[in-house]
Amino acid sequence: MADPRFFERAGPFTLGELAERCGTRLADPAMAACTVDDVATLDQAGPGQLTFLDNPKYTDAFAQTKAGACILHEKHAALAPAGVILLLSPKPYLSYARVAQLFYPAPKAVPGIHPTAVVEPTARLGDGVSVAAHAVIEAGAEIGAGSMVGAGTVIGRNVVLGKECRISAQVTLSHCLIGDRVLLHPGVRIGQDGFGFAPDPAGHVKVPQLGRVQIGSDCEIGANSTIDRGAGPDTVIGPGCWIDNLVQIGHNVTMGRGCIVIAQAGVAGSTQLGDFVVLAAQSGVAGHLKIGTGARVGAKSGVMTDIPAGESHFGIPAARVKEYFRQVATLRRLAQKKGADNE
Amino acid sequence: MADPRFFERAGPFTLGELAERCGTRLADPAMAACTVDDVATLDQAGPGQLTFLDNPKYTDAFAQTKAGACILHEKHAALAPAGVILLLSPKPYLSYARVAQLFYPAPKAVPGIHPTAVVEPTARLGDGVSVAAHAVIEAGAEIGAGSMVGAGTVIGRNVVLGKECRISAQVTLSHCLIGDRVLLHPGVRIGQDGFGFAPDPAGHVKVPQLGRVQIGSDCEIGANSTIDRGAGPDTVIGPGCWIDNLVQIGHNVTMGRGCIVIAQAGVAGSTQLGDFVVLAAQSGVAGHLKIGTGARVGAKSGVMTDIPAGESHFGIPAARVKEYFRQVATLRRLAQKKGADNE
Amino acid sequence: MADPRFFERAGPFTLGELAERCGTRLADPAMAACTVDDVATLDQAGPGQLTFLDNPKYTDAFAQTKAGACILHEKHAALAPAGVILLLSPKPYLSYARVAQLFYPAPKAVPGIHPTAVVEPTARLGDGVSVAAHAVIEAGAEIGAGSMVGAGTVIGRNVVLGKECRISAQVTLSHCLIGDRVLLHPGVRIGQDGFGFAPDPAGHVKVPQLGRVQIGSDCEIGANSTIDRGAGPDTVIGPGCWIDNLVQIGHNVTMGRGCIVIAQAGVAGSTQLGDFVVLAAQSGVAGHLKIGTGARVGAKSGVMTDIPAGESHFGIPAARVKEYFRQVATLRRLAQKKGADNE
């Protein structure tokens, strides 16, 4: 059970309500009035709790679960232990995510401005906005209805923030336009100067960075990640992108919708990502490249060329995944041979 | 045009004045009295705006530009479309940077201390210093004339900051001495303990870190980058160094002047960089090495040996660039051969 | 000598006292009443100062030291210049660390709550706690006796912090339980949501992150590092772990005691580290792996498989250190051969 010091649980819910709201179907509709009061993993759930089976490698754990109910794909229904009520879903993990959100909804803004916050008179705050201690909202900034601004966060001059955003503590925003329902974790930096200068032995000369950052709705950006503003054009993060912690996005980068960028990855200036691109952890993409829709880049890879839509690339310099693993295998074989020759 | 919500434009300027102040020469001196009121890219500039041509691959765009005037190298002058006034420069991008700075000068400090800032009585602030909301300036710190201290930033005890520095929001400085005109982006951390301890199974024992950080004048340091103070000697960043976002500089590192360290790179303890060293994104340099003046390290490279002045190294472990690409080509060829053998 | 603007020195101490408190033995017990007033490196120490010899490559510097006293291993005693008083230790660097801590003890909390700090009435602060300017301590949080909370730091609702912790400026803590004597550097982020969602083309759906972070006693965590809370189970950092700057620790990761994670390394979700694991700089460990006690991962390596206890792995994908260097040597040889063939 989630630690009640940190998590507030809603519910209980009837299985009928959960099924309806979360895209599942009760295998036995007669069970619709049964209630569950929490979610839990297969091995920890007890009677009265709801669990899920997604990854087939957990079918053994499923066979032994004590859960009262379970979300799963129809094809696994036959494996269910007696007494477990089944909610069928074509995408069990997705349905579970929705159920878990019902039990543990995101914290809501407690409307009001903390007396220690500094809100300039020309800033415009929508209904129900919450501004925490020591936050700073500069002149002309707009905060959409229902948004939360965390402690110590600084919203720069004329920044526009949509509705129902959750901006954590100690975030800095400047020169940016942000959509609705965006979640920014602590220490996120958006809109500072990009890395632009004319190199010169007498002293590099700064090139003023005259663009902005646009962040689409429904994005989440991880702790201490940095997104520089454009040099002239804007830096653009499409709607529904998920960016993990300590990620760097350079100036003029554009991303389509639904991209996933995992921890410590980086994208250099002016590179364009299509929709649903995945950049795994600690990968890097050089500047001025095009990464097609649905392309995937492996962990720690270094991309130096365009990637066509739908391809997976790995390695440094990154190559098609099949090529990359052939290279790894080839080198391993040659090195073993050499090792053997020397013995 | 830069979004006027975020950028204040100066001008218009006569081409004569721009030419004089930015190291360019009017191809036709009779045009000196013409004015321009903004800068823009080749494809977006209109009459009355100034653009530039630097990279020869944009000569096609140049041939179609609608700009009123263009900074370019003499050798490209013949390609100019009719009616574009030409400003000739041996370094067009450098000249453009200077022009853009005239149109969009860096924000100036609005002198004064915000009432919510905490400034200890023994701190010394020069003329015209600006201290934003919730900033903290500890006992004995010195802030040079015309410097700006951003919201929530913490300047530690006895820290010395030069003139006309711009310290963004939520920076922390301790145990450091910083030159003039230094720009620190949000979340920069300077002067905290280096990573020093005596390993011991009974509990690693901290080695007190007794050095400082010295940052030369005219440096820029990117968002959320970290520079640890020396263990005994100082950590030293020479004048005019440009450090990008999320960079790590370990204790006792020394850098000459004009070094460029790109996003997510790291330099381990006690390594010495000469002048004008370039470390590309996500590269790393091991500790106790010497990287000679003008050396360059490729993106994602891992440097495990000294690099002589002027050399370019790539790869993990990093090798001379020619060797590295030969290794890449060799492995690719062998793997393809193996692939073919298997088919 | 450490800059007195930044460091307060204790002492002088008699060699007898230092020997007793720091695990060393005076070669000549008659010298116990002699005093030293500072520590310094071999080449910088003068009479009246104490130095140490650990790495045998500094025996030349040792032969010329002007130090009044030196901590070293018995086996090097014969190399001592005349007049240097010797403190013998089986682990000279460890003994030096203890001596240096006596001369330069960690700053103590100056008890009290700065008037600009916001401390909710239900927060519980132990004796002698120090809360700096603009810090925020939310409802129900517990701060153990003698702990320091830095300027602007935010301690979230119900967070538990042990005794004698030093939390630097601008740290954010939520959903976590932290032991005693923990040192967190500026910008550390602990307890925010892990990177958990069900991918979906219609919009990725967030999976509520219902675990916590537990940090053992005597840990140190570097500037701008991020530790996400568990998804259901907790993220656990064992006692005595040392984590450097800009490190990412994903949800559900567990670490034993005494692990060392160097700058810019990352550990993906649900991976388990035994005791005393070392992850070198910029390395990464994929998710759901087991890294055995005492295992070591080389700088920039990418670990994609479990590592048995005690092994050292290098490279991407990481292999046993011997295999890795054989691969490097093999590729280098083949590439040189190819280079020669082409000439």
PDB file of N, CA and C in Angstrom, chain B residues 216-270:
ATOM      1  N   GLY B 216      37.416  33.142 -14.919  1.00  0.00           N
ATOM      2  CA  GLY B 216      37.928  34.348 -15.575  1.00  0.00           C
ATOM      3  C   GLY B 216      36.801  35.214 -16.121  1.00  0.00           C
ATOM      4  N   SER B 217      37.157  36.391 -16.580  1.00  0.00           N
ATOM      5  CA  SER B 217      36.171  37.310 -17.147  1.00  0.00           C
ATOM      6  C   SER B 217      35.628  36.765 -18.468  1.00  0.00           C
ATOM      7  N   ASP B 218      34.436  37.238 -18.812  1.00  0.00           N
ATOM      8  CA  ASP B 218      33.840  36.965 -20.116  1.00  0.00           C
ATOM      9  C   ASP B 218      33.518  35.491 -20.353  1.00  0.00           C
ATOM     10  N   CYS B 219      33.326  34.753 -19.288  1.00  0.00           N
ATOM     11  CA  CYS B 219      32.883  33.362 -19.438  1.00  0.00           C
ATOM     12  C   CYS B 219      31.357  33.289 -19.453  1.00  0.00           C
ATOM     13  N   GLU B 220      30.854  32.238 -20.098  1.00  0.00           N
ATOM     14  CA  GLU B 220      29.421  31.939 -20.035  1.00  0.00           C
ATOM     15  C   GLU B 220      29.280  30.477 -19.615  1.00  0.00           C
ATOM     16  N   ILE B 221      28.403  30.218 -18.670  1.00  0.00           N
ATOM     17  CA  ILE B 221      28.233  28.846 -18.161  1.00  0.00           C
ATOM     18  C   ILE B 221      26.755  28.479 -18.205  1.00  0.00           C
ATOM     19  N   GLY B 222      26.478  27.305 -18.798  1.00  0.00           N
ATOM     20  CA  GLY B 222      25.121  26.926 -19.145  1.00  0.00           C
ATOM     21  C   GLY B 222      24.296  26.384 -17.984  1.00  0.00           C
ATOM     22  N   ALA B 223      23.023  26.283 -18.229  1.00  0.00           N
ATOM     23  CA  ALA B 223      22.047  25.906 -17.211  1.00  0.00           C
ATOM     24  C   ALA B 223      22.384  24.555 -16.577  1.00  0.00           C
ATOM     25  N   ASN B 224      22.275  24.517 -15.253  1.00  0.00           N
ATOM     26  CA  ASN B 224      22.443  23.301 -14.460  1.00  0.00           C
ATOM     27  C   ASN B 224      23.822  22.666 -14.578  1.00  0.00           C
ATOM     28  N   SER B 225      24.813  23.425 -15.029  1.00  0.00           N
ATOM     29  CA  SER B 225      26.184  22.905 -15.012  1.00  0.00           C
ATOM     30  C   SER B 225      26.769  23.039 -13.612  1.00  0.00           C
ATOM     31  N   THR B 226      27.777  22.183 -13.341  1.00  0.00           N
ATOM     32  CA  THR B 226      28.339  22.115 -11.991  1.00  0.00           C
ATOM     33  C   THR B 226      29.857  22.215 -12.054  1.00  0.00           C
ATOM     34  N   ILE B 227      30.422  23.064 -11.237  1.00  0.00           N
ATOM     35  CA  ILE B 227      31.879  23.218 -11.160  1.00  0.00           C
ATOM     36  C   ILE B 227      32.290  23.104  -9.700  1.00  0.00           C
ATOM     37  N   ASP B 228      32.973  22.008  -9.383  1.00  0.00           N
ATOM     38  CA  ASP B 228      33.371  21.773  -7.992  1.00  0.00           C
ATOM     39  C   ASP B 228      34.613  22.586  -7.646  1.00  0.00           C
ATOM     40  N   ARG B 229      34.730  22.930  -6.387  1.00  0.00           N
ATOM     41  CA  ARG B 229      35.921  23.658  -5.970  1.00  0.00           C
ATOM     42  C   ARG B 229      37.094  22.696  -5.825  1.00  0.00           C
ATOM     43  N   GLY B 230      38.293  23.253  -5.803  1.00  0.00           N
ATOM     44  CA  GLY B 230      39.495  22.444  -5.706  1.00  0.00           C
ATOM     45  C   GLY B 230      39.585  21.718  -4.381  1.00  0.00           C
ATOM     46  N   ALA B 231      40.420  20.651  -4.395  1.00  0.00           N
ATOM     47  CA  ALA B 231      40.630  19.865  -3.186  1.00  0.00           C
ATOM     48  C   ALA B 231      41.651  20.546  -2.285  1.00  0.00           C
ATOM     49  N   GLY B 232      42.522  21.321  -2.892  1.00  0.00           N
ATOM     50  CA  GLY B 232      43.597  21.991  -2.175  1.00  0.00           C
ATOM     51  C   GLY B 232      44.040  23.134  -3.070  1.00  0.00           C
ATOM     52  N   PRO B 233      44.518  22.796  -4.284  1.00  0.00           N
ATOM     53  CA  PRO B 233      44.654  23.824  -5.311  1.00  0.00           C
ATOM     54  C   PRO B 233      43.245  24.285  -5.732  1.00  0.00           C
ATOM     55  N   ASP B 234      43.176  25.272  -6.602  1.00  0.00           N
ATOM     56  CA  ASP B 234      41.882  25.762  -7.080  1.00  0.00           C
ATOM     57  C   ASP B 234      41.448  25.054  -8.357  1.00  0.00           C
ATOM     58  N   THR B 235      40.174  25.073  -8.602  1.00  0.00           N
ATOM     59  CA  THR B 235      39.633  24.781  -9.931  1.00  0.00           C
ATOM     60  C   THR B 235      39.626  26.114 -10.684  1.00  0.00           C
ATOM     61  N   VAL B 236      40.158  26.124 -11.916  1.00  0.00           N
ATOM     62  CA  VAL B 236      40.353  27.389 -12.622  1.00  0.00           C
ATOM     63  C   VAL B 236      39.769  27.327 -14.026  1.00  0.00           C
ATOM     64  N   ILE B 237      38.851  28.229 -14.317  1.00  0.00           N
ATOM     65  CA  ILE B 237      38.308  28.380 -15.670  1.00  0.00           C
ATOM     66  C   ILE B 237      38.858  29.684 -16.219  1.00  0.00           C
ATOM     67  N   GLY B 238      39.608  29.599 -17.314  1.00  0.00           N
ATOM     68  CA  GLY B 238      40.258  30.789 -17.866  1.00  0.00           C
ATOM     69  C   GLY B 238      39.249  31.767 -18.459  1.00  0.00           C
ATOM     70  N   PRO B 239      39.728  32.953 -18.816  1.00  0.00           N
ATOM     71  CA  PRO B 239      38.827  33.969 -19.371  1.00  0.00           C
ATOM     72  C   PRO B 239      38.255  33.536 -20.709  1.00  0.00           C
ATOM     73  N   GLY B 240      37.041  33.953 -20.967  1.00  0.00           N
ATOM     74  CA  GLY B 240      36.441  33.731 -22.275  1.00  0.00           C
ATOM     75  C   GLY B 240      36.060  32.300 -22.565  1.00  0.00           C
ATOM     76  N   CYS B 241      35.946  31.457 -21.553  1.00  0.00           N
ATOM     77  CA  CYS B 241      35.495  30.074 -21.799  1.00  0.00           C
ATOM     78  C   CYS B 241      33.975  30.039 -21.917  1.00  0.00           C
ATOM     79  N   TRP B 242      33.500  29.173 -22.806  1.00  0.00           N
ATOM     80  CA  TRP B 242      32.064  28.968 -22.977  1.00  0.00           C
ATOM     81  C   TRP B 242      31.730  27.538 -22.622  1.00  0.00           C
ATOM     82  N   ILE B 243      30.905  27.405 -21.609  1.00  0.00           N
ATOM     83  CA  ILE B 243      30.503  26.086 -21.122  1.00  0.00           C
ATOM     84  C   ILE B 243      28.997  25.984 -21.269  1.00  0.00           C
ATOM     85  N   ASP B 244      28.563  24.912 -21.868  1.00  0.00           N
ATOM     86  CA  ASP B 244      27.146  24.716 -22.203  1.00  0.00           C
ATOM     87  C   ASP B 244      26.391  24.119 -21.003  1.00  0.00           C
ATOM     88  N   ASN B 245      25.197  23.640 -21.236  1.00  0.00           N
ATOM     89  CA  ASN B 245      24.332  23.117 -20.176  1.00  0.00           C
ATOM     90  C   ASN B 245      24.776  21.738 -19.673  1.00  0.00           C
ATOM     91  N   LEU B 246      24.509  21.469 -18.407  1.00  0.00           N
ATOM     92  CA  LEU B 246      24.651  20.132 -17.809  1.00  0.00           C
ATOM     93  C   LEU B 246      26.062  19.574 -17.919  1.00  0.00           C
ATOM     94  N   VAL B 247      27.034  20.469 -17.875  1.00  0.00           N
ATOM     95  CA  VAL B 247      28.444  20.076 -17.930  1.00  0.00           C
ATOM     96  C   VAL B 247      28.965  19.902 -16.505  1.00  0.00           C
ATOM     97  N   GLN B 248      29.861  18.938 -16.327  1.00  0.00           N
ATOM     98  CA  GLN B 248      30.485  18.703 -15.029  1.00  0.00           C
ATOM     99  C   GLN B 248      31.975  18.994 -15.106  1.00  0.00           C
ATOM    100  N   ILE B 249      32.449  19.847 -14.213  1.00  0.00           N
ATOM    101  CA  ILE B 249      33.883  20.137 -14.111  1.00  0.00           C
ATOM    102  C   ILE B 249      34.335  19.738 -12.705  1.00  0.00           C
ATOM    103  N   GLY B 250      35.248  18.753 -12.659  1.00  0.00           N
ATOM    104  CA  GLY B 250      35.682  18.211 -11.370  1.00  0.00           C
ATOM    105  C   GLY B 250      36.693  19.092 -10.643  1.00  0.00           C
ATOM    106  N   HIS B 251      37.032  18.695  -9.429  1.00  0.00           N
ATOM    107  CA  HIS B 251      37.943  19.516  -8.626  1.00  0.00           C
ATOM    108  C   HIS B 251      39.345  19.561  -9.211  1.00  0.00           C
ATOM    109  N   ASN B 252      39.961  20.741  -9.081  1.00  0.00           N
ATOM    110  CA  ASN B 252      41.349  20.974  -9.502  1.00  0.00           C
ATOM    111  C   ASN B 252      41.522  21.062 -11.013  1.00  0.00           C
ATOM    112  N   VAL B 253      40.461  20.936 -11.768  1.00  0.00           N
ATOM    113  CA  VAL B 253      40.591  21.104 -13.223  1.00  0.00           C
ATOM    114  C   VAL B 253      41.053  22.533 -13.499  1.00  0.00           C
ATOM    115  N   THR B 254      41.928  22.675 -14.493  1.00  0.00           N
ATOM    116  CA  THR B 254      42.282  24.014 -14.955  1.00  0.00           C
ATOM    117  C   THR B 254      42.044  24.088 -16.457  1.00  0.00           C
ATOM    118  N   MET B 255      41.525  25.216 -16.883  1.00  0.00           N
ATOM    119  CA  MET B 255      41.287  25.479 -18.305  1.00  0.00           C
ATOM    120  C   MET B 255      41.949  26.803 -18.648  1.00  0.00           C
ATOM    121  N   GLY B 256      42.555  26.848 -19.826  1.00  0.00           N
ATOM    122  CA  GLY B 256      43.090  28.109 -20.337  1.00  0.00           C
ATOM    123  C   GLY B 256      41.964  29.014 -20.799  1.00  0.00           C
ATOM    124  N   ARG B 257      42.302  29.924 -21.719  1.00  0.00           N
ATOM    125  CA  ARG B 257      41.268  30.856 -22.159  1.00  0.00           C
ATOM    126  C   ARG B 257      40.567  30.330 -23.402  1.00  0.00           C
ATOM    127  N   GLY B 258      39.337  30.777 -23.573  1.00  0.00           N
ATOM    128  CA  GLY B 258      38.609  30.500 -24.803  1.00  0.00           C
ATOM    129  C   GLY B 258      38.217  29.054 -25.027  1.00  0.00           C
ATOM    130  N   CYS B 259      38.222  28.230 -24.009  1.00  0.00           N
ATOM    131  CA  CYS B 259      37.798  26.835 -24.210  1.00  0.00           C
ATOM    132  C   CYS B 259      36.281  26.772 -24.421  1.00  0.00           C
ATOM    133  N   ILE B 260      35.876  25.732 -25.160  1.00  0.00           N
ATOM    134  CA  ILE B 260      34.455  25.524 -25.457  1.00  0.00           C
ATOM    135  C   ILE B 260      34.091  24.116 -25.003  1.00  0.00           C
ATOM    136  N   VAL B 261      33.138  24.021 -24.106  1.00  0.00           N
ATOM    137  CA  VAL B 261      32.732  22.714 -23.581  1.00  0.00           C
ATOM    138  C   VAL B 261      31.234  22.579 -23.823  1.00  0.00           C
ATOM    139  N   ILE B 262      30.877  21.621 -24.659  1.00  0.00           N
ATOM    140  CA  ILE B 262      29.494  21.532 -25.124  1.00  0.00           C
ATOM    141  C   ILE B 262      28.678  20.615 -24.210  1.00  0.00           C
ATOM    142  N   ALA B 263      27.393  20.693 -24.365  1.00  0.00           N
ATOM    143  CA  ALA B 263      26.438  20.132 -23.408  1.00  0.00           C
ATOM    144  C   ALA B 263      26.756  18.704 -22.959  1.00  0.00           C
ATOM    145  N   GLN B 264      26.591  18.476 -21.650  1.00  0.00           N
ATOM    146  CA  GLN B 264      26.675  17.154 -21.042  1.00  0.00           C
ATOM    147  C   GLN B 264      28.070  16.553 -21.095  1.00  0.00           C
ATOM    148  N   ALA B 265      29.082  17.351 -21.456  1.00  0.00           N
ATOM    149  CA  ALA B 265      30.460  16.873 -21.361  1.00  0.00           C
ATOM    150  C   ALA B 265      30.910  16.943 -19.906  1.00  0.00           C
ATOM    151  N   GLY B 266      32.012  16.235 -19.619  1.00  0.00           N
ATOM    152  CA  GLY B 266      32.531  16.253 -18.263  1.00  0.00           C
ATOM    153  C   GLY B 266      34.046  16.179 -18.256  1.00  0.00           C
ATOM    154  N   VAL B 267      34.653  16.824 -17.294  1.00  0.00           N
ATOM    155  CA  VAL B 267      36.106  16.782 -17.125  1.00  0.00           C
ATOM    156  C   VAL B 267      36.394  16.334 -15.698  1.00  0.00           C
ATOM    157  N   ALA B 268      37.133  15.232 -15.588  1.00  0.00           N
ATOM    158  CA  ALA B 268      37.396  14.677 -14.255  1.00  0.00           C
ATOM    159  C   ALA B 268      38.537  15.424 -13.571  1.00  0.00           C
ATOM    160  N   GLY B 269      38.690  15.165 -12.305  1.00  0.00           N
ATOM    161  CA  GLY B 269      39.556  15.943 -11.430  1.00  0.00           C
ATOM    162  C   GLY B 269      40.992  16.068 -11.894  1.00  0.00           C
ATOM    163  N   SER B 270      41.546  17.265 -11.692  1.00  0.00           N
ATOM    164  CA  SER B 270      42.970  17.566 -11.871  1.00  0.00           C
ATOM    165  C   SER B 270      43.425  17.559 -13.321  1.00  0.00           C
TER     166      SER B 270
END
